[in-house]
PDB file of C-alpha atoms in Angstrom:
ATOM      1  CA  UNK A  76     143.305  49.821 134.207  1.00 32.00           C
ATOM      2  CA  UNK A  77     145.515  52.121 132.140  1.00 34.00           C
ATOM      3  CA  UNK A  78     143.589  54.450 129.830  1.00 42.00           C
ATOM      4  CA  UNK A  79     144.374  54.158 126.148  1.00 48.00           C
ATOM      5  CA  UNK A  80     146.057  57.003 124.323  1.00 43.00           C
ATOM      6  CA  UNK A  81     142.869  58.328 122.745  1.00 53.00           C
ATOM      7  CA  UNK A  82     140.970  58.407 126.038  1.00 67.00           C
ATOM      8  CA  UNK A  83     143.835  60.157 127.843  1.00 72.00           C
ATOM      9  CA  UNK A  84     144.241  62.772 125.117  1.00 76.00           C
ATOM     10  CA  UNK A  85     140.480  63.298 125.052  1.00 77.00           C
ATOM     11  CA  UNK A  86     140.447  63.956 128.794  1.00 89.00           C
ATOM     12  CA  UNK A  87     143.301  66.446 128.455  1.00 91.00           C
ATOM     13  CA  UNK A  88     141.510  68.214 125.588  1.00 92.00           C
ATOM     14  CA  UNK A  89     138.305  68.558 127.629  1.00 95.00           C
ATOM     15  CA  UNK A  90     140.115  69.852 130.726  1.00 96.00           C
ATOM     16  CA  UNK A  91     142.095  72.396 128.727  1.00 96.00           C
ATOM     17  CA  UNK A  92     138.980  73.622 126.922  1.00 96.00           C
ATOM     18  CA  UNK A  93     137.162  74.225 130.221  1.00 97.00           C
ATOM     19  CA  UNK A  94     140.130  76.011 131.768  1.00 97.00           C
ATOM     20  CA  UNK A  95     140.701  78.131 128.678  1.00 96.00           C
ATOM     21  CA  UNK A  96     137.076  79.272 128.596  1.00 97.00           C
ATOM     22  CA  UNK A  97     136.975  80.115 132.283  1.00 97.00           C
ATOM     23  CA  UNK A  98     140.195  82.110 132.030  1.00 97.00           C
ATOM     24  CA  UNK A  99     139.092  84.193 129.046  1.00 95.00           C
ATOM     25  CA  UNK A 100     135.451  84.028 128.002  1.00 94.00           C
ATOM     26  CA  UNK A 101     135.858  87.009 125.675  1.00 90.00           C
ATOM     27  CA  UNK A 102     138.228  85.081 123.421  1.00 92.00           C
ATOM     28  CA  UNK A 103     136.944  85.176 119.839  1.00 86.00           C
ATOM     29  CA  UNK A 104     137.445  81.410 119.627  1.00 92.00           C
ATOM     30  CA  UNK A 105     134.349  81.052 121.833  1.00 95.00           C
ATOM     31  CA  UNK A 106     132.211  83.696 120.106  1.00 95.00           C
ATOM     32  CA  UNK A 107     129.933  81.252 118.259  1.00 96.00           C
ATOM     33  CA  UNK A 108     128.845  80.084 121.720  1.00 96.00           C
ATOM     34  CA  UNK A 109     129.009  83.290 123.766  1.00 95.00           C
ATOM     35  CA  UNK A 110     127.093  85.281 121.130  1.00 94.00           C
ATOM     36  CA  UNK A 111     124.205  82.821 121.307  1.00 94.00           C
ATOM     37  CA  UNK A 112     123.529  82.987 125.063  1.00 92.00           C
ATOM     38  CA  UNK A 113     121.579  85.967 126.338  1.00 87.00           C
ATOM     39  CA  UNK A 114     123.237  86.323 129.752  1.00 89.00           C
ATOM     40  CA  UNK A 115     126.020  88.344 131.339  1.00 90.00           C
ATOM     41  CA  UNK A 116     129.262  86.550 130.469  1.00 94.00           C
ATOM     42  CA  UNK A 117     130.830  87.703 133.725  1.00 94.00           C
ATOM     43  CA  UNK A 118     128.798  85.079 135.573  1.00 96.00           C
ATOM     44  CA  UNK A 119     129.076  82.271 133.006  1.00 97.00           C
ATOM     45  CA  UNK A 120     131.418  79.341 133.563  1.00 98.00           C
ATOM     46  CA  UNK A 121     132.186  76.124 131.724  1.00 98.00           C
ATOM     47  CA  UNK A 122     131.878  72.794 133.579  1.00 98.00           C
ATOM     48  CA  UNK A 123     133.278  69.448 132.450  1.00 98.00           C
ATOM     49  CA  UNK A 124     130.920  66.450 132.427  1.00 98.00           C
ATOM     50  CA  UNK A 125     132.255  63.734 134.733  1.00 97.00           C
ATOM     51  CA  UNK A 126     129.123  61.595 135.188  1.00 97.00           C
ATOM     52  CA  UNK A 127     127.369  59.020 133.041  1.00 97.00           C
ATOM     53  CA  UNK A 128     123.658  59.463 132.405  1.00 98.00           C
ATOM     54  CA  UNK A 129     120.626  57.453 131.315  1.00 97.00           C
ATOM     55  CA  UNK A 130     120.233  57.088 127.564  1.00 96.00           C
ATOM     56  CA  UNK A 131     116.613  56.845 126.443  1.00 95.00           C
ATOM     57  CA  UNK A 132     117.854  55.033 123.329  1.00 94.00           C
ATOM     58  CA  UNK A 133     119.541  52.093 125.060  1.00 92.00           C
ATOM     59  CA  UNK A 134     117.910  52.423 128.518  1.00 93.00           C
ATOM     60  CA  UNK A 135     121.415  52.183 129.952  1.00 94.00           C
ATOM     61  CA  UNK A 136     123.596  54.625 131.862  1.00 97.00           C
ATOM     62  CA  UNK A 137     126.243  55.692 129.355  1.00 95.00           C
ATOM     63  CA  UNK A 138     128.786  58.358 128.508  1.00 95.00           C
ATOM     64  CA  UNK A 139     126.893  61.483 127.485  1.00 97.00           C
ATOM     65  CA  UNK A 140     126.973  63.362 124.196  1.00 96.00           C
ATOM     66  CA  UNK A 141     128.207  66.594 125.777  1.00 98.00           C
ATOM     67  CA  UNK A 142     131.657  66.782 127.358  1.00 97.00           C
ATOM     68  CA  UNK A 143     131.049  70.134 129.041  1.00 98.00           C
ATOM     69  CA  UNK A 144     128.250  72.637 129.602  1.00 98.00           C
ATOM     70  CA  UNK A 145     127.808  76.182 130.860  1.00 98.00           C
ATOM     71  CA  UNK A 146     126.365  77.443 134.120  1.00 98.00           C
ATOM     72  CA  UNK A 147     125.296  80.870 135.352  1.00 97.00           C
ATOM     73  CA  UNK A 148     126.132  81.724 138.937  1.00 97.00           C
ATOM     74  CA  UNK A 149     126.403  84.793 141.141  1.00 97.00           C
ATOM     75  CA  UNK A 150     127.673  82.706 144.041  1.00 97.00           C
ATOM     76  CA  UNK A 151     130.926  84.277 145.231  1.00 96.00           C
ATOM     77  CA  UNK A 152     132.251  80.874 146.306  1.00 97.00           C
ATOM     78  CA  UNK A 153     132.873  80.075 142.639  1.00 97.00           C
ATOM     79  CA  UNK A 154     135.964  82.292 142.742  1.00 96.00           C
ATOM     80  CA  UNK A 155     137.751  80.223 145.377  1.00 97.00           C
ATOM     81  CA  UNK A 156     136.889  76.984 143.546  1.00 97.00           C
ATOM     82  CA  UNK A 157     138.326  78.422 140.336  1.00 97.00           C
ATOM     83  CA  UNK A 158     141.539  79.535 142.034  1.00 97.00           C
ATOM     84  CA  UNK A 159     141.990  76.212 143.834  1.00 97.00           C
ATOM     85  CA  UNK A 160     141.624  74.295 140.561  1.00 97.00           C
ATOM     86  CA  UNK A 161     143.426  76.579 138.095  1.00 97.00           C
ATOM     87  CA  UNK A 162     140.081  77.592 136.522  1.00 98.00           C
ATOM     88  CA  UNK A 163     138.986  73.982 136.039  1.00 98.00           C
ATOM     89  CA  UNK A 164     135.403  73.103 136.996  1.00 98.00           C
ATOM     90  CA  UNK A 165     133.647  69.746 136.884  1.00 98.00           C
ATOM     91  CA  UNK A 166     130.300  68.434 138.088  1.00 98.00           C
ATOM     92  CA  UNK A 167     131.726  67.400 141.439  1.00 97.00           C
ATOM     93  CA  UNK A 168     133.343  70.682 142.481  1.00 96.00           C
ATOM     94  CA  UNK A 169     130.286  72.816 141.713  1.00 97.00           C
ATOM     95  CA  UNK A 170     127.926  70.760 143.896  1.00 95.00           C
ATOM     96  CA  UNK A 171     127.978  73.367 146.654  1.00 96.00           C
ATOM     97  CA  UNK A 172     127.763  76.322 144.280  1.00 97.00           C
ATOM     98  CA  UNK A 173     124.346  77.883 143.680  1.00 98.00           C
ATOM     99  CA  UNK A 174     123.981  77.868 139.917  1.00 98.00           C
ATOM    100  CA  UNK A 175     121.650  77.509 136.957  1.00 97.00           C
ATOM    101  CA  UNK A 176     122.491  75.344 133.954  1.00 97.00           C
ATOM    102  CA  UNK A 177     122.348  77.286 130.687  1.00 97.00           C
ATOM    103  CA  UNK A 178     119.956  75.489 128.357  1.00 94.00           C
ATOM    104  CA  UNK A 179     121.408  73.903 125.217  1.00 96.00           C
ATOM    105  CA  UNK A 180     124.967  74.779 126.193  1.00 97.00           C
ATOM    106  CA  UNK A 181     126.419  71.263 125.863  1.00 98.00           C
ATOM    107  CA  UNK A 182     129.639  71.004 123.844  1.00 98.00           C
ATOM    108  CA  UNK A 183     131.182  67.876 122.330  1.00 97.00           C
ATOM    109  CA  UNK A 184     134.979  68.092 122.405  1.00 95.00           C
ATOM    110  CA  UNK A 185     137.216  66.042 120.114  1.00 89.00           C
ATOM    111  CA  UNK A 186     140.961  65.514 120.064  1.00 79.00           C
ATOM    112  CA  UNK A 187     142.322  68.450 118.074  1.00 67.00           C
ATOM    113  CA  UNK A 188     143.921  66.541 115.181  1.00 64.00           C
ATOM    114  CA  UNK A 189     141.608  63.517 114.980  1.00 67.00           C
ATOM    115  CA  UNK A 190     138.776  62.504 112.654  1.00 71.00           C
ATOM    116  CA  UNK A 191     138.731  58.928 113.915  1.00 76.00           C
ATOM    117  CA  UNK A 192     136.084  59.359 116.587  1.00 86.00           C
ATOM    118  CA  UNK A 193     132.653  57.713 116.478  1.00 91.00           C
ATOM    119  CA  UNK A 194     129.599  59.905 116.010  1.00 94.00           C
ATOM    120  CA  UNK A 195     127.338  57.052 117.101  1.00 94.00           C
ATOM    121  CA  UNK A 196     127.667  53.337 117.865  1.00 95.00           C
ATOM    122  CA  UNK A 197     124.449  51.347 118.295  1.00 96.00           C
ATOM    123  CA  UNK A 198     123.407  47.740 118.636  1.00 96.00           C
ATOM    124  CA  UNK A 199     120.284  46.071 117.210  1.00 97.00           C
ATOM    125  CA  UNK A 200     117.725  47.340 119.753  1.00 96.00           C
ATOM    126  CA  UNK A 201     118.935  50.943 119.621  1.00 97.00           C
ATOM    127  CA  UNK A 202     119.155  50.764 115.829  1.00 98.00           C
ATOM    128  CA  UNK A 203     115.554  49.552 115.670  1.00 98.00           C
ATOM    129  CA  UNK A 204     114.476  52.381 117.986  1.00 97.00           C
ATOM    130  CA  UNK A 205     115.921  54.874 115.502  1.00 98.00           C
ATOM    131  CA  UNK A 206     115.215  53.274 112.128  1.00 98.00           C
ATOM    132  CA  UNK A 207     112.270  50.939 112.913  1.00 97.00           C
ATOM    133  CA  UNK A 208     113.904  47.954 111.200  1.00 98.00           C
ATOM    134  CA  UNK A 209     116.182  45.095 112.216  1.00 98.00           C
ATOM    135  CA  UNK A 210     116.565  43.992 108.599  1.00 98.00           C
ATOM    136  CA  UNK A 211     118.091  47.318 107.563  1.00 98.00           C
ATOM    137  CA  UNK A 212     120.740  47.023 110.284  1.00 98.00           C
ATOM    138  CA  UNK A 213     121.432  43.382 109.479  1.00 98.00           C
ATOM    139  CA  UNK A 214     121.838  44.223 105.800  1.00 98.00           C
ATOM    140  CA  UNK A 215     124.312  46.990 106.583  1.00 98.00           C
ATOM    141  CA  UNK A 216     126.296  44.553 108.755  1.00 97.00           C
ATOM    142  CA  UNK A 217     126.543  41.608 106.348  1.00 97.00           C
ATOM    143  CA  UNK A 218     129.816  39.835 105.681  1.00 97.00           C
ATOM    144  CA  UNK A 219     130.333  40.209 101.935  1.00 95.00           C
ATOM    145  CA  UNK A 220     134.039  40.564 101.120  1.00 93.00           C
ATOM    146  CA  UNK A 221     135.142  36.900 101.123  1.00 93.00           C
ATOM    147  CA  UNK A 222     133.206  33.771 100.164  1.00 94.00           C
ATOM    148  CA  UNK A 223     134.440  31.816 103.192  1.00 95.00           C
ATOM    149  CA  UNK A 224     132.944  34.433 105.545  1.00 95.00           C
ATOM    150  CA  UNK A 225     129.409  34.340 104.155  1.00 96.00           C
ATOM    151  CA  UNK A 226     128.414  31.514 106.492  1.00 97.00           C
ATOM    152  CA  UNK A 227     128.827  33.978 109.384  1.00 96.00           C
ATOM    153  CA  UNK A 228     125.748  35.792 108.101  1.00 97.00           C
ATOM    154  CA  UNK A 229     123.580  33.034 109.577  1.00 96.00           C
ATOM    155  CA  UNK A 230     124.513  34.026 113.133  1.00 97.00           C
ATOM    156  CA  UNK A 231     124.613  37.714 112.201  1.00 97.00           C
ATOM    157  CA  UNK A 232     121.023  37.762 110.975  1.00 97.00           C
ATOM    158  CA  UNK A 233     119.862  36.004 114.163  1.00 97.00           C
ATOM    159  CA  UNK A 234     121.918  38.474 116.211  1.00 97.00           C
ATOM    160  CA  UNK A 235     119.954  41.274 114.568  1.00 98.00           C
ATOM    161  CA  UNK A 236     116.695  39.763 115.887  1.00 98.00           C
ATOM    162  CA  UNK A 237     115.446  38.680 112.470  1.00 97.00           C
ATOM    163  CA  UNK A 238     115.651  35.674 110.114  1.00 96.00           C
ATOM    164  CA  UNK A 239     116.350  34.783 106.489  1.00 95.00           C
ATOM    165  CA  UNK A 240     112.669  34.846 105.515  1.00 94.00           C
ATOM    166  CA  UNK A 241     112.208  38.374 106.870  1.00 96.00           C
ATOM    167  CA  UNK A 242     115.358  39.447 105.043  1.00 96.00           C
ATOM    168  CA  UNK A 243     114.038  37.972 101.792  1.00 94.00           C
ATOM    169  CA  UNK A 244     110.756  39.842 102.213  1.00 94.00           C
ATOM    170  CA  UNK A 245     112.528  43.119 103.034  1.00 96.00           C
ATOM    171  CA  UNK A 246     114.923  43.018 100.068  1.00 95.00           C
ATOM    172  CA  UNK A 247     113.013  42.285  96.870  1.00 89.00           C
ATOM    173  CA  UNK A 248     116.212  41.521  94.943  1.00 86.00           C
ATOM    174  CA  UNK A 249     116.968  38.414  97.050  1.00 91.00           C
ATOM    175  CA  UNK A 250     115.967  35.386  94.977  1.00 86.00           C
ATOM    176  CA  UNK A 251     116.604  32.797  97.657  1.00 89.00           C
ATOM    177  CA  UNK A 252     117.028  33.205 101.407  1.00 85.00           C
ATOM    178  CA  UNK A 253     120.201  31.133 101.202  1.00 91.00           C
ATOM    179  CA  UNK A 254     121.763  33.876  99.068  1.00 94.00           C
ATOM    180  CA  UNK A 255     122.822  35.462 102.343  1.00 95.00           C
ATOM    181  CA  UNK A 256     125.284  32.623 102.992  1.00 96.00           C
ATOM    182  CA  UNK A 257     126.156  31.676  99.421  1.00 95.00           C
ATOM    183  CA  UNK A 258     126.028  34.708  97.100  1.00 95.00           C
ATOM    184  CA  UNK A 259     128.703  37.321  97.696  1.00 96.00           C
ATOM    185  CA  UNK A 260     127.403  39.667  94.994  1.00 96.00           C
ATOM    186  CA  UNK A 261     123.891  39.725  96.460  1.00 95.00           C
ATOM    187  CA  UNK A 262     125.300  40.391  99.931  1.00 96.00           C
ATOM    188  CA  UNK A 263     127.398  43.261  98.573  1.00 97.00           C
ATOM    189  CA  UNK A 264     124.324  44.691  96.847  1.00 96.00           C
ATOM    190  CA  UNK A 265     122.312  44.476 100.078  1.00 97.00           C
ATOM    191  CA  UNK A 266     125.054  46.128 102.114  1.00 97.00           C
ATOM    192  CA  UNK A 267     125.411  49.031  99.654  1.00 97.00           C
ATOM    193  CA  UNK A 268     121.647  49.490  99.517  1.00 98.00           C
ATOM    194  CA  UNK A 269     121.365  49.567 103.322  1.00 98.00           C
ATOM    195  CA  UNK A 270     124.264  51.963 103.834  1.00 98.00           C
ATOM    196  CA  UNK A 271     122.763  54.353 101.289  1.00 98.00           C
ATOM    197  CA  UNK A 272     119.298  54.053 102.812  1.00 98.00           C
ATOM    198  CA  UNK A 273     120.592  54.822 106.328  1.00 98.00           C
ATOM    199  CA  UNK A 274     122.373  57.919 104.990  1.00 98.00           C
ATOM    200  CA  UNK A 275     119.256  59.026 103.109  1.00 98.00           C
ATOM    201  CA  UNK A 276     116.976  58.525 106.113  1.00 98.00           C
ATOM    202  CA  UNK A 277     119.239  60.652 108.308  1.00 98.00           C
ATOM    203  CA  UNK A 278     119.603  63.387 105.679  1.00 97.00           C
ATOM    204  CA  UNK A 279     115.835  63.644 105.325  1.00 97.00           C
ATOM    205  CA  UNK A 280     114.897  63.628 109.012  1.00 98.00           C
ATOM    206  CA  UNK A 281     115.512  66.502 111.412  1.00 97.00           C
ATOM    207  CA  UNK A 282     114.395  64.247 114.253  1.00 97.00           C
ATOM    208  CA  UNK A 283     117.010  61.615 113.407  1.00 98.00           C
ATOM    209  CA  UNK A 284     119.685  64.277 113.024  1.00 97.00           C
ATOM    210  CA  UNK A 285     119.013  65.679 116.480  1.00 97.00           C
ATOM    211  CA  UNK A 286     119.025  62.234 118.068  1.00 97.00           C
ATOM    212  CA  UNK A 287     122.194  61.134 116.283  1.00 97.00           C
ATOM    213  CA  UNK A 288     124.325  64.279 116.255  1.00 97.00           C
ATOM    214  CA  UNK A 289     123.021  66.146 119.309  1.00 97.00           C
ATOM    215  CA  UNK A 290     121.765  63.284 121.469  1.00 97.00           C
ATOM    216  CA  UNK A 291     118.442  65.108 121.900  1.00 97.00           C
ATOM    217  CA  UNK A 292     116.097  64.115 123.476  1.00 96.00           C
ATOM    218  CA  UNK A 293     118.033  60.934 124.252  1.00 97.00           C
ATOM    219  CA  UNK A 294     119.715  62.657 127.198  1.00 97.00           C
ATOM    220  CA  UNK A 295     118.334  65.200 129.631  1.00 96.00           C
ATOM    221  CA  UNK A 296     119.885  68.661 129.611  1.00 95.00           C
ATOM    222  CA  UNK A 297     122.716  69.514 129.786  1.00 97.00           C
ATOM    223  CA  UNK A 298     123.929  66.183 128.411  1.00 98.00           C
ATOM    224  CA  UNK A 299     123.000  66.609 124.765  1.00 98.00           C
ATOM    225  CA  UNK A 300     125.529  68.499 122.609  1.00 98.00           C
ATOM    226  CA  UNK A 301     124.691  71.611 120.616  1.00 98.00           C
ATOM    227  CA  UNK A 302     128.230  72.661 119.769  1.00 98.00           C
ATOM    228  CA  UNK A 303     131.294  70.825 118.484  1.00 96.00           C
ATOM    229  CA  UNK A 304     134.902  71.663 119.258  1.00 95.00           C
ATOM    230  CA  UNK A 305     137.119  69.931 116.705  1.00 90.00           C
ATOM    231  CA  UNK A 306     140.419  70.865 115.026  1.00 87.00           C
ATOM    232  CA  UNK A 307     140.680  73.803 117.463  1.00 87.00           C
ATOM    233  CA  UNK A 308     137.442  75.299 116.135  1.00 92.00           C
ATOM    234  CA  UNK A 309     134.137  75.742 117.960  1.00 95.00           C
ATOM    235  CA  UNK A 310     130.980  75.611 115.844  1.00 96.00           C
ATOM    236  CA  UNK A 311     127.296  74.862 116.164  1.00 97.00           C
ATOM    237  CA  UNK A 312     126.531  71.174 115.863  1.00 97.00           C
ATOM    238  CA  UNK A 313     123.721  70.383 113.454  1.00 93.00           C
ATOM    239  CA  UNK A 314     124.790  67.860 110.827  1.00 93.00           C
ATOM    240  CA  UNK A 315     128.120  66.185 110.105  1.00 92.00           C
ATOM    241  CA  UNK A 316     129.109  64.399 106.874  1.00 93.00           C
ATOM    242  CA  UNK A 317     129.441  60.743 107.840  1.00 95.00           C
ATOM    243  CA  UNK A 318     129.994  57.197 106.674  1.00 96.00           C
ATOM    244  CA  UNK A 319     128.216  54.023 107.800  1.00 97.00           C
ATOM    245  CA  UNK A 320     130.351  51.114 108.955  1.00 96.00           C
ATOM    246  CA  UNK A 321     130.305  48.235 111.432  1.00 96.00           C
ATOM    247  CA  UNK A 322     131.849  47.831 114.860  1.00 90.00           C
ATOM    248  CA  UNK A 323     135.032  45.846 115.379  1.00 89.00           C
ATOM    249  CA  UNK A 324     133.325  43.034 117.301  1.00 89.00           C
ATOM    250  CA  UNK A 325     131.226  41.703 114.433  1.00 93.00           C
ATOM    251  CA  UNK A 326     133.249  38.467 114.070  1.00 88.00           C
ATOM    252  CA  UNK A 327     132.662  37.748 117.768  1.00 91.00           C
ATOM    253  CA  UNK A 328     128.912  38.260 117.804  1.00 92.00           C
ATOM    254  CA  UNK A 329     128.944  41.915 118.877  1.00 94.00           C
ATOM    255  CA  UNK A 330     126.794  43.439 116.150  1.00 97.00           C
ATOM    256  CA  UNK A 331     126.799  47.220 115.896  1.00 97.00           C
ATOM    257  CA  UNK A 332     126.391  49.967 113.324  1.00 98.00           C
ATOM    258  CA  UNK A 333     128.870  52.816 113.624  1.00 97.00           C
ATOM    259  CA  UNK A 334     128.666  56.294 112.134  1.00 97.00           C
ATOM    260  CA  UNK A 335     132.033  58.012 111.663  1.00 94.00           C
ATOM    261  CA  UNK A 336     132.970  61.430 110.258  1.00 92.00           C
ATOM    262  CA  UNK A 337     133.522  61.443 106.521  1.00 88.00           C
ATOM    263  CA  UNK A 338     136.944  62.765 105.638  1.00 78.00           C
ATOM    264  CA  UNK A 339     136.853  65.783 103.376  1.00 63.00           C
ATOM    265  CA  UNK A 340     138.340  65.271  99.917  1.00 54.00           C
TER     266      UNK A 340
END
């Protein structure tokens, strides 16, 4: 299968970041990271993540939140591996190198000129694990733009592991359960309410922020991300302005909530 443009460019960005770090760790572009680790930089190297790992959120093996991480090694064999690979290291070619993973060194790397990446994409079960409600996710996913699409909300609500009666009880401004398939204005009100509530819950919860933005403790170390490299700038990853939207498969029964970066005005 041919990789799409975004995936290919993402791979190139990750490889170049790792090589650049390993060639010149003293570069000021890396200082936000190098100043925060209390070890001799001479023996620190960046390694690209090339494996998938178990997510405690979905209980599936998935792509990890970090794209690379740092190791500390005094093993002299690292030098030959670096020279053979033009300073590129990945999980496979360090298997025979004695090393220690530097805690909380995971970095998420984005295509330099892109804000179109997904911060998080989750289905009903993972959403419930984070927000403790199927109704909130269903409300944020509702079809509400065109009258002829409202009927799709019947399958959507079932796909979110709930029903019209539970939705009516959750949203006190629903007058009739059938509003979800007949009243566009009510559906729009529900969707706006849910999007705002999701944003508010994340803003007010450090635990949710770490799970969503860092992937901690969803992934074992070093597969959570504590730094973000975006627009050619490396910074600590704590909280990102975001919007709440739905995945592209909603019309085909693939119900997901997606968090994307919010473009700066």
